[in-house]
PDB file of C-alpha atoms in Angstrom:
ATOM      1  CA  UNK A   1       9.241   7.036  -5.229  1.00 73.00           C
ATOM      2  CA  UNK A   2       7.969  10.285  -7.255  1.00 85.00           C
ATOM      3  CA  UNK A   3       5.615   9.755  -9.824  1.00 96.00           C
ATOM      4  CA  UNK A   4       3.843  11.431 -12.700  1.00 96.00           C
ATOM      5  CA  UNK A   5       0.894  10.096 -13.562  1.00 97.00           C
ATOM      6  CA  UNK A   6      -0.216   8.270  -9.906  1.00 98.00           C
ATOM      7  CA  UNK A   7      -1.012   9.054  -6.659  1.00 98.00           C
ATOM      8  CA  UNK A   8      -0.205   6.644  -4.261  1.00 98.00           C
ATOM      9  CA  UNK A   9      -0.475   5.780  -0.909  1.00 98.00           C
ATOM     10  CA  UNK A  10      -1.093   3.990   2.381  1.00 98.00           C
ATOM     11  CA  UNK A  11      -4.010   3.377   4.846  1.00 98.00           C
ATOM     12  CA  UNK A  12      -3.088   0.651   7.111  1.00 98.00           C
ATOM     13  CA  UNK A  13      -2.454  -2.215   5.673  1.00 98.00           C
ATOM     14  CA  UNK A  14      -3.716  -1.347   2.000  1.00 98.00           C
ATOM     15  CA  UNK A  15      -1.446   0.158  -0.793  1.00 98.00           C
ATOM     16  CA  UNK A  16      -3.858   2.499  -2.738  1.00 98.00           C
ATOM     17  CA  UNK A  17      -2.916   3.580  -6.393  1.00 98.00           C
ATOM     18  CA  UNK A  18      -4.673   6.284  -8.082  1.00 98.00           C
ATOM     19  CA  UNK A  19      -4.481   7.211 -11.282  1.00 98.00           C
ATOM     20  CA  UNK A  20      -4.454  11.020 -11.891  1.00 98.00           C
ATOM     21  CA  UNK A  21      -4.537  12.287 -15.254  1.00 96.00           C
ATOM     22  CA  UNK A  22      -7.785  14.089 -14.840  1.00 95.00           C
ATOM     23  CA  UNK A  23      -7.362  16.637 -17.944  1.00 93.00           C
ATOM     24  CA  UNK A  24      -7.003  13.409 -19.922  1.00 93.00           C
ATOM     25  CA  UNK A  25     -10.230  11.895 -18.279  1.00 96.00           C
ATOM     26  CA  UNK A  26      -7.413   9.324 -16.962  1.00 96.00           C
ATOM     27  CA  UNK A  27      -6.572   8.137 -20.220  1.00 94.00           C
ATOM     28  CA  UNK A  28      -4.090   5.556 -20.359  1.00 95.00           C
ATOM     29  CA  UNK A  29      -0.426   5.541 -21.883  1.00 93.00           C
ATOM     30  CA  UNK A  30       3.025   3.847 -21.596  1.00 93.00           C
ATOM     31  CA  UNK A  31       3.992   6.296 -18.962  1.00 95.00           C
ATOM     32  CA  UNK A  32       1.268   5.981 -16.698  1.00 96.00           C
ATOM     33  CA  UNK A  33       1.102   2.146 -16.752  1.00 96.00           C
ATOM     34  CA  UNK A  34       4.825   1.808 -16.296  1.00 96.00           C
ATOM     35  CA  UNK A  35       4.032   3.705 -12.869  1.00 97.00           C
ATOM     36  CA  UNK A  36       1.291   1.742 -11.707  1.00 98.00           C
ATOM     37  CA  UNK A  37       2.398  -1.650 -12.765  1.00 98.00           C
ATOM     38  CA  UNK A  38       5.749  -0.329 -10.637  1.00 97.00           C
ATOM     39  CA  UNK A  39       3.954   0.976  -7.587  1.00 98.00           C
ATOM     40  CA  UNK A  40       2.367  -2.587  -7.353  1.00 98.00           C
ATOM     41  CA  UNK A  41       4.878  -4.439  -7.727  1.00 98.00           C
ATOM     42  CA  UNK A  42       6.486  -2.412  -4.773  1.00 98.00           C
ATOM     43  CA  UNK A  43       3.296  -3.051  -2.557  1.00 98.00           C
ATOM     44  CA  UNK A  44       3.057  -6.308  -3.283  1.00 98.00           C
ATOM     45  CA  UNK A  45       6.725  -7.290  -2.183  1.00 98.00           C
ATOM     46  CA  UNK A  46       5.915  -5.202   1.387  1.00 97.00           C
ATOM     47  CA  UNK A  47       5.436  -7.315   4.402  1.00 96.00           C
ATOM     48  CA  UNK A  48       3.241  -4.742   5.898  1.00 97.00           C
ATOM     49  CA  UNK A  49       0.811  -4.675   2.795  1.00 98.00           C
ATOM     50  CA  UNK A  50      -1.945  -6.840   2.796  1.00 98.00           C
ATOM     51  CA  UNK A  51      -3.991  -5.856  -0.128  1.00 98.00           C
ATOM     52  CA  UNK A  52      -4.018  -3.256  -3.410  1.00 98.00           C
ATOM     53  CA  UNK A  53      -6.371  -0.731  -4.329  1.00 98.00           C
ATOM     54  CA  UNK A  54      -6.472   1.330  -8.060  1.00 98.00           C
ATOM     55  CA  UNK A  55      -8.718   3.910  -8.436  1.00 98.00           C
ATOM     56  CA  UNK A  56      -9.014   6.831 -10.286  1.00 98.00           C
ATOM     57  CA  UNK A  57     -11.586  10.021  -9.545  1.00 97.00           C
ATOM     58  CA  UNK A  58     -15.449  10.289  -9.401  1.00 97.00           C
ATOM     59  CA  UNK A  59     -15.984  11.272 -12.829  1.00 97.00           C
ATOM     60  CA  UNK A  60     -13.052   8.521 -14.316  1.00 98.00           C
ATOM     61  CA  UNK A  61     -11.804   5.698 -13.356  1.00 98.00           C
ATOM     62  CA  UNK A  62      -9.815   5.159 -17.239  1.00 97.00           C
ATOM     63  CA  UNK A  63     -11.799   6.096 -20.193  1.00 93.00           C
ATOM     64  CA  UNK A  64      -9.022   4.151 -22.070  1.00 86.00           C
ATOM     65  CA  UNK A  65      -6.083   4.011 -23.538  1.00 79.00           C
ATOM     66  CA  UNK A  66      -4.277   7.136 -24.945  1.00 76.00           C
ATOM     67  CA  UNK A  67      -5.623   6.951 -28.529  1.00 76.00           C
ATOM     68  CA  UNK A  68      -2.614   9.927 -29.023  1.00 78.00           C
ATOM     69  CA  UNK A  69      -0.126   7.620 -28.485  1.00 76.00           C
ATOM     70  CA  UNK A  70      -1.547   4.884 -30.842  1.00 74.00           C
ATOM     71  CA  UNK A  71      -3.135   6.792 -33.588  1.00 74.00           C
ATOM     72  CA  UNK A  72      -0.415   6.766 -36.204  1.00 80.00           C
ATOM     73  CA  UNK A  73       1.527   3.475 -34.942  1.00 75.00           C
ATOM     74  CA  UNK A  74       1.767   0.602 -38.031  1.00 79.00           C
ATOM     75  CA  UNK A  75       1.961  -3.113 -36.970  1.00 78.00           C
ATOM     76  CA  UNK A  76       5.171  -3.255 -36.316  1.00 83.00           C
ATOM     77  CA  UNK A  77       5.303  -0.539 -34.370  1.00 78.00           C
ATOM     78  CA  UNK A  78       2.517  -1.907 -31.906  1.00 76.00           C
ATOM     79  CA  UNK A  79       4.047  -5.576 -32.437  1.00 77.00           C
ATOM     80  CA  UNK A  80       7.418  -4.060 -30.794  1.00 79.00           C
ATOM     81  CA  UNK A  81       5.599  -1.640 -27.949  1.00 78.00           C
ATOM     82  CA  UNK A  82       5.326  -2.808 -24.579  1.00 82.00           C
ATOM     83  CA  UNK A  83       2.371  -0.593 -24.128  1.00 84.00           C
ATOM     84  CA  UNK A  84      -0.267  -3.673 -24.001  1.00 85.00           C
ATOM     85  CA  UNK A  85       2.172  -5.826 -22.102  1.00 90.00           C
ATOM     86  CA  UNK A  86       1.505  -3.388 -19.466  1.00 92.00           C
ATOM     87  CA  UNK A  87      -1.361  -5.366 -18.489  1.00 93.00           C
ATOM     88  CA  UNK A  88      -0.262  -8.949 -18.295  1.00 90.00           C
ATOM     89  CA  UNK A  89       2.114  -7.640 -15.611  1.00 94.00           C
ATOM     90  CA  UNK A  90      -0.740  -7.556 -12.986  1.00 95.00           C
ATOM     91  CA  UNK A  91      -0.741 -11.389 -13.211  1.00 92.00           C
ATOM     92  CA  UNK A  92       2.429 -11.069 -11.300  1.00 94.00           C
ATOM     93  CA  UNK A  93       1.326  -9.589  -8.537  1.00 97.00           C
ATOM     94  CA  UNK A  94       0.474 -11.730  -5.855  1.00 97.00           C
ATOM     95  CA  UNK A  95      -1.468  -9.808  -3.234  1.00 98.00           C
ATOM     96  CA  UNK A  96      -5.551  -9.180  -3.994  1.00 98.00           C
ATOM     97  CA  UNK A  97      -5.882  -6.293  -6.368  1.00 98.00           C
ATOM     98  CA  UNK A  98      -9.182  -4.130  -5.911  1.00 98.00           C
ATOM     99  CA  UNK A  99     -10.291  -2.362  -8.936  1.00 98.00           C
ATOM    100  CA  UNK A 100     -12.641   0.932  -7.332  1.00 98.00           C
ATOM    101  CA  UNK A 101     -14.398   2.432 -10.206  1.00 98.00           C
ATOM    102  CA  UNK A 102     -16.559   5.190 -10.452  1.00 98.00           C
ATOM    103  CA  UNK A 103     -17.778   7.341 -13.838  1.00 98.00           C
ATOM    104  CA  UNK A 104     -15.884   6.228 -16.954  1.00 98.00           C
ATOM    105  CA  UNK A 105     -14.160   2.548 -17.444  1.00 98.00           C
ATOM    106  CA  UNK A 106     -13.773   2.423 -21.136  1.00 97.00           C
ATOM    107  CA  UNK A 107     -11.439   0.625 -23.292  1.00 95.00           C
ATOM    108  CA  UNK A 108      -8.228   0.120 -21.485  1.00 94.00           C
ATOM    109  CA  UNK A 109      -9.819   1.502 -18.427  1.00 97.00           C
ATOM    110  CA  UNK A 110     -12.447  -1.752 -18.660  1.00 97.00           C
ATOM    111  CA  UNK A 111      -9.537  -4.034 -19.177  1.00 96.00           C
ATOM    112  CA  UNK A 112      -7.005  -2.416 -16.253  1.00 97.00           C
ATOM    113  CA  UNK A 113     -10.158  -2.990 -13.965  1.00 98.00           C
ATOM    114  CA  UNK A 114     -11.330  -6.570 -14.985  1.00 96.00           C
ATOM    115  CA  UNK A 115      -7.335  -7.493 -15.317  1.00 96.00           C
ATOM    116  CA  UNK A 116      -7.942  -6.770 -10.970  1.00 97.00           C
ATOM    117  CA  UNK A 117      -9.112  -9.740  -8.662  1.00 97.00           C
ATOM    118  CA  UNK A 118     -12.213  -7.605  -7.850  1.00 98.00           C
ATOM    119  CA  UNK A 119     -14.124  -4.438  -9.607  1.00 98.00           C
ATOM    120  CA  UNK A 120     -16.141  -2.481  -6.658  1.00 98.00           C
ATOM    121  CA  UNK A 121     -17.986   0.387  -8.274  1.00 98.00           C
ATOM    122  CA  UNK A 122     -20.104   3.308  -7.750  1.00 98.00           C
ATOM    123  CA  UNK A 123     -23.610   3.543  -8.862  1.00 98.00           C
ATOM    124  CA  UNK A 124     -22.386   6.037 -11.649  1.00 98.00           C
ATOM    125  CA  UNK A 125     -19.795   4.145 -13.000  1.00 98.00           C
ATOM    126  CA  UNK A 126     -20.293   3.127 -16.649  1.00 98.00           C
ATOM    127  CA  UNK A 127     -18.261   0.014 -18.419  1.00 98.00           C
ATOM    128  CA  UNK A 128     -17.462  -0.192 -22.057  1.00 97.00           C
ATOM    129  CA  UNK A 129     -15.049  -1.600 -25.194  1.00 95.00           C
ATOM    130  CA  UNK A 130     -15.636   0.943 -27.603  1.00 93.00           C
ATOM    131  CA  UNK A 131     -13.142   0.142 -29.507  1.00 93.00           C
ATOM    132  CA  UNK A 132     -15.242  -0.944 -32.659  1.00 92.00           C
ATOM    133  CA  UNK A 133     -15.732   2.893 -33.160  1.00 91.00           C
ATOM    134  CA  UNK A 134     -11.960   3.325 -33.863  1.00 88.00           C
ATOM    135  CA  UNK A 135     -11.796   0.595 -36.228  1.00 85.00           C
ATOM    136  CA  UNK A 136      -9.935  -1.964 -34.119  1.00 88.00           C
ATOM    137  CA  UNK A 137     -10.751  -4.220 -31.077  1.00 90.00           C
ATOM    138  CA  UNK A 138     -10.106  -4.615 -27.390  1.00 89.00           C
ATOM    139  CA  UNK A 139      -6.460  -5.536 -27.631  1.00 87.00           C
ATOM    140  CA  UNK A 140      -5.179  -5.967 -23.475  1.00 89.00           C
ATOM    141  CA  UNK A 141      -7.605  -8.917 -22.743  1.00 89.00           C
ATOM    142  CA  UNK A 142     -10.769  -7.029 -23.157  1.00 91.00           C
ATOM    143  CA  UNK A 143     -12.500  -9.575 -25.517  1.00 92.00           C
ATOM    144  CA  UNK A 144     -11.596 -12.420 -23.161  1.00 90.00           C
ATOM    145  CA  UNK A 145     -11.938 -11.601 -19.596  1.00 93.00           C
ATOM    146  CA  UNK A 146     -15.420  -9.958 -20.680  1.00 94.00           C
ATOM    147  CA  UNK A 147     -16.719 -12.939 -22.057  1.00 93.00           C
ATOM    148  CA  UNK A 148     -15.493 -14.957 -19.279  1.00 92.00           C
ATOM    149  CA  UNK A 149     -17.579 -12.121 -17.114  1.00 95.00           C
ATOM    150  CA  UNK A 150     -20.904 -11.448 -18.522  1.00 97.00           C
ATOM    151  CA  UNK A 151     -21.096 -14.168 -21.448  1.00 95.00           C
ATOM    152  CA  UNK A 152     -21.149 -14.228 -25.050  1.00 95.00           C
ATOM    153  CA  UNK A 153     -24.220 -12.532 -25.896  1.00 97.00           C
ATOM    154  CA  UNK A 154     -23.241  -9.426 -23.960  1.00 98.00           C
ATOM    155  CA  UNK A 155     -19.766  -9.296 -24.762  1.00 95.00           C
ATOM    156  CA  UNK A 156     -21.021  -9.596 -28.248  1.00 96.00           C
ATOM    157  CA  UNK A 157     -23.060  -6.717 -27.800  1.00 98.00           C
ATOM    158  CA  UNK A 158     -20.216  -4.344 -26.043  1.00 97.00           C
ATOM    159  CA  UNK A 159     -17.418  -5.017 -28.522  1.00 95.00           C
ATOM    160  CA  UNK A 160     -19.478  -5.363 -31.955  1.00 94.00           C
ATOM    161  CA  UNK A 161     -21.750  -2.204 -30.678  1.00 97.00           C
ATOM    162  CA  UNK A 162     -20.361  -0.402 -28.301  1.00 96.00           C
ATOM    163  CA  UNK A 163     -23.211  -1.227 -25.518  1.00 98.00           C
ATOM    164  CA  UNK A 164     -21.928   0.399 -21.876  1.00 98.00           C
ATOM    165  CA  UNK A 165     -23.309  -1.322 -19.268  1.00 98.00           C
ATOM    166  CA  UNK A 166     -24.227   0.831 -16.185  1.00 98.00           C
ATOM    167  CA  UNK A 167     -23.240   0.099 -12.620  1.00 98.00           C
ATOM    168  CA  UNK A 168     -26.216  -1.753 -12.272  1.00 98.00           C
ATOM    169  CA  UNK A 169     -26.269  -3.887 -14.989  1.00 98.00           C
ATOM    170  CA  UNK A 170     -22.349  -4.511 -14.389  1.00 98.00           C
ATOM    171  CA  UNK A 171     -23.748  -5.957 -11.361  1.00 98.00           C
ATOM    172  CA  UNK A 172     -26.376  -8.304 -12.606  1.00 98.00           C
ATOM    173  CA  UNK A 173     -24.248  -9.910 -14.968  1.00 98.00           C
ATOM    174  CA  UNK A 174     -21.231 -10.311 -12.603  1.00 97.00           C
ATOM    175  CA  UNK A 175     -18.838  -7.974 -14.119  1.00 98.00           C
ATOM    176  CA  UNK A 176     -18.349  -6.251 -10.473  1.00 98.00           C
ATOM    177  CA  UNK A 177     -18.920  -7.607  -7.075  1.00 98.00           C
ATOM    178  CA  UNK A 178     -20.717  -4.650  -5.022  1.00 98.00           C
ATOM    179  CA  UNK A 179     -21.916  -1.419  -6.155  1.00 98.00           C
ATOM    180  CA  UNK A 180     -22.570   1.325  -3.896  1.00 98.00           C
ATOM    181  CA  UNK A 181     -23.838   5.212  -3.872  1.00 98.00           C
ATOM    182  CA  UNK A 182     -21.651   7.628  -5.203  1.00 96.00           C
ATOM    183  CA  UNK A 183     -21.309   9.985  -1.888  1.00 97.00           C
ATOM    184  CA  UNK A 184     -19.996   6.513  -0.295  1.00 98.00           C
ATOM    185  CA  UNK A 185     -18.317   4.649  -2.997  1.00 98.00           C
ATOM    186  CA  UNK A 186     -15.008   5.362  -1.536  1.00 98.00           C
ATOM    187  CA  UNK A 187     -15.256   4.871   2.257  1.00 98.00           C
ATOM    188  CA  UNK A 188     -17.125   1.550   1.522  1.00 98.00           C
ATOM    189  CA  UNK A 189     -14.876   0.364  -0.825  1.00 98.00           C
ATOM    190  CA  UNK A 190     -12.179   0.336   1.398  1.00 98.00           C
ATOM    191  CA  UNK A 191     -13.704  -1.215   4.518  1.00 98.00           C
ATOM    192  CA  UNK A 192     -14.055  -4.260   1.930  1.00 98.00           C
ATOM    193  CA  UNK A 193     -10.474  -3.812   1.170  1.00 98.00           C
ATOM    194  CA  UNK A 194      -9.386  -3.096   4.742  1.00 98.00           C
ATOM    195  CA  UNK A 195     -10.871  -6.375   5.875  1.00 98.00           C
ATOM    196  CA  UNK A 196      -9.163  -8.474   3.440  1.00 98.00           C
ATOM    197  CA  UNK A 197      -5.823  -7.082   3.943  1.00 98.00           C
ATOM    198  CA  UNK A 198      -6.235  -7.958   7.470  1.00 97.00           C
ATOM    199  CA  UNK A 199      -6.744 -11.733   6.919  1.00 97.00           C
ATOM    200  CA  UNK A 200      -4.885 -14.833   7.166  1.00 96.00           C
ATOM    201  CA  UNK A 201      -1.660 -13.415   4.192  1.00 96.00           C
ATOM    202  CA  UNK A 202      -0.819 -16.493   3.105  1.00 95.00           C
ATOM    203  CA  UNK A 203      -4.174 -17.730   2.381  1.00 96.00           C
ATOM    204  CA  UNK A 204      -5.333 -15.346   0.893  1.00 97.00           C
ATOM    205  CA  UNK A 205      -2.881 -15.670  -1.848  1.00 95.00           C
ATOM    206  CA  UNK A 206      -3.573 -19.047  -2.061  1.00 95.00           C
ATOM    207  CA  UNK A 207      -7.075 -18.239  -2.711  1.00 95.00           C
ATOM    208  CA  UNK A 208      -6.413 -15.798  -5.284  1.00 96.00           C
ATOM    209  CA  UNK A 209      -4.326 -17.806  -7.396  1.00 95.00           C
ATOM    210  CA  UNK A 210      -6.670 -20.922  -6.401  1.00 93.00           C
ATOM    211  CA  UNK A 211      -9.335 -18.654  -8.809  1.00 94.00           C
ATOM    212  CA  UNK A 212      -7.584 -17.217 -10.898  1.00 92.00           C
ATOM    213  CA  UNK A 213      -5.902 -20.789 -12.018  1.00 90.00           C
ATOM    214  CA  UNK A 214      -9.680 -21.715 -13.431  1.00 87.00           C
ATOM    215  CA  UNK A 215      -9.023 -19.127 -16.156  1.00 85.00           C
ATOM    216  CA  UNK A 216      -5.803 -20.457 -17.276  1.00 84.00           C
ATOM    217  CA  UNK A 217      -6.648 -24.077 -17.390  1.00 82.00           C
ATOM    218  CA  UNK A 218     -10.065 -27.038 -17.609  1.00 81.00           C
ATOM    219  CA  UNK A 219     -11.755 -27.581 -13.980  1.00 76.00           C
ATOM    220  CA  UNK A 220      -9.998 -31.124 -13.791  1.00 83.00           C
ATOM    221  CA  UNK A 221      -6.451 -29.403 -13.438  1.00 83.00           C
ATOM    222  CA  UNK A 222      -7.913 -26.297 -11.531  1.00 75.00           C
ATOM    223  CA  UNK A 223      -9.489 -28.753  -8.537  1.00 78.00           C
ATOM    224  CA  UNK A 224      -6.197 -30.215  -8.694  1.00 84.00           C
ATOM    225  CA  UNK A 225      -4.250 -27.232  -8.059  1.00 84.00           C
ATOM    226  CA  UNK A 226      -6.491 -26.033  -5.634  1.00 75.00           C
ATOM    227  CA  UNK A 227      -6.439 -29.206  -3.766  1.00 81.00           C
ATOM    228  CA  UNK A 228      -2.625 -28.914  -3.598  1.00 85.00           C
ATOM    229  CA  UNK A 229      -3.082 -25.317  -2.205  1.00 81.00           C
ATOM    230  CA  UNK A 230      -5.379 -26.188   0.581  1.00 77.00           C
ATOM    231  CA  UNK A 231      -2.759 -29.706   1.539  1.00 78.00           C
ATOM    232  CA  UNK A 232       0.038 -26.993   1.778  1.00 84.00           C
ATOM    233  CA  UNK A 233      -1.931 -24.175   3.883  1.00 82.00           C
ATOM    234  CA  UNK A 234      -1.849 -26.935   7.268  1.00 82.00           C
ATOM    235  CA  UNK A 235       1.907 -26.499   6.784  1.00 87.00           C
ATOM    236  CA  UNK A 236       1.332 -22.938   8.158  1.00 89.00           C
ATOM    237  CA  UNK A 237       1.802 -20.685  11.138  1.00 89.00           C
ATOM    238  CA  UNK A 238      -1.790 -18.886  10.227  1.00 89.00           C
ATOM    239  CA  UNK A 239      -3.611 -22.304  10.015  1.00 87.00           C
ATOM    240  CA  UNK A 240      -2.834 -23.386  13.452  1.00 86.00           C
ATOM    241  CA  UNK A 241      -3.831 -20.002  15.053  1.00 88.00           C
ATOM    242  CA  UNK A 242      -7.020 -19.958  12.944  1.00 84.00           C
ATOM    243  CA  UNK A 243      -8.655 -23.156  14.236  1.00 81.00           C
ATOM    244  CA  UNK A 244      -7.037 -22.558  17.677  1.00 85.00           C
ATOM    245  CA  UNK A 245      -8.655 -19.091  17.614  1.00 85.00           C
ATOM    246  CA  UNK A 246     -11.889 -20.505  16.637  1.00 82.00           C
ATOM    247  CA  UNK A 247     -11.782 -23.624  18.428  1.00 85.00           C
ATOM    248  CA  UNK A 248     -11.290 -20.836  21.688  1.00 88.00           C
ATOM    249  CA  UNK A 249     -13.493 -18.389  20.290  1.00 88.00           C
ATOM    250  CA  UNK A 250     -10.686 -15.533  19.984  1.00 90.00           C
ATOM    251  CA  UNK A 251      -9.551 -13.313  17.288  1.00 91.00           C
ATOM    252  CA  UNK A 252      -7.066 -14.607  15.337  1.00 89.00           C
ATOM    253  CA  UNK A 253      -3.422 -13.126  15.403  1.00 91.00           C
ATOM    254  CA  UNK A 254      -2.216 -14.013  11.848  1.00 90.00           C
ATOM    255  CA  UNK A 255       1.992 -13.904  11.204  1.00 88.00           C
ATOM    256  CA  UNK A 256       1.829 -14.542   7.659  1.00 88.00           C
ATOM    257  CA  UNK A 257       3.234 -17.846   8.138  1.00 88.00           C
TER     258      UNK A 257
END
């Protein structure tokens, strides 16, 4: 498929999607999320895709949402958009999503990443909710999954003050998993991605939606569920071959099955 606002493509068994409105510092509107949402929803239901990167360029990855397209909307306006919805439709997808962020995740562009399974960055990448200076607040989960990140008292800080948090600090308070130089963001990046896509398929959605669950309900009903995911993984193809490879100290041929 042609698109817009996107560049997409493939490198072995990862589906790559990169934003590319660079005039616009990546800035995201209804046009550009319909594409991406689209694009990985199309990886995610092919066979020969293991995992999903977004990315955008050095200098952005989003530095938010199109303000443009939002500036002179009333309630109902935004009440009836599907703009924001935009972003609950990653919960869909079931394959790992890797966020790779370097320069500007702002706004939006902070809540597209964290809305990911994972946020890699580079060491110039800077995160933010600035939406305070516009007079309104994170609206696409930015308030939440923050929190749920870093903590109160520096959530607090980002959405009542507009505090960016460098690469480095990102990574001290968990907000992003790895952070690495700027000349190798990229090519590291995807050797994490890479190596995931090529493990065991079905667990590896089982592990995703095994964390993910912890956010949706209390620990008692999240060890529950992940208990019933890890009974229903020794009904599998891919757990047989794993112990048998390691049992025989062989690499393991995984059939998503």
């Amino acid at each position: 498929m042609s698109y817009e606002n996107i560049l997409t493509r493939v490198d072995g068994r990862v589906g790559v999607v990169q934003i590319n409105r660079p005039k616009a510092l990546n800035a995201l509107n209804s046009p550009t999320m319909s594409e991406l949402t689209t694009a990985l929803a199309e990886f995610d239901a092919d066979d020969t895709i293991g995992c999903m990167v977004v990315t955008g360029n050095d200098r952005a990855f989003a530095a938010g949402a199109d303000i443009k397209q939002m500036a002179t909307a009333g309630l109902v306006d935004m009440m009836n958009s599907d703009f924001i919805g935009y972003w609950d439709k990653l919960k869909a997808i079931t394959k790992p999503i890797i966020a790779i962020i370097s320069g500007f995740a702002l706004g939006g562009g902070n809540e597209l990443a964290m809305a990911c399974d994972m946020m890699l960055a580079s060491e110039t990448a800077q995160f933010g909710q600035p939406e305070i200076n516009l007079g309104i607040i994170p609206g696409a989960g930015g308030t939440q999954r923050l929190t749920l990140a870093v903590g109160k008292a520096i959530a607090m800080d980002m959405c009542l003050n507009d505090r960016r948090l460098s690469a480095a600090e990102a990574l001290q308070f968990g907000l992003v998993s790895r952070v690495f130089p700027k000349e190798v963001y990229m090519d590291e990046s995807m050797k994490i991605a890479h190596e995931i896509a090529n493990r065991a398929p079905v667990a590896i959605r089982a592990a995703k939606e095994a964390v993910n669950m912890i956010f949706e309900v209390n620990l008692a009903s999240g060890v529950a569920h992940e208990r019933t995911l890890f009974y229903s993984l020794f009904a599998t193809a891919d757990q047989k071959e794993g112990m048998d490879a390691f049992i025989n100290k062989r690499a393991a041929d995984w059939q998503g099955k």
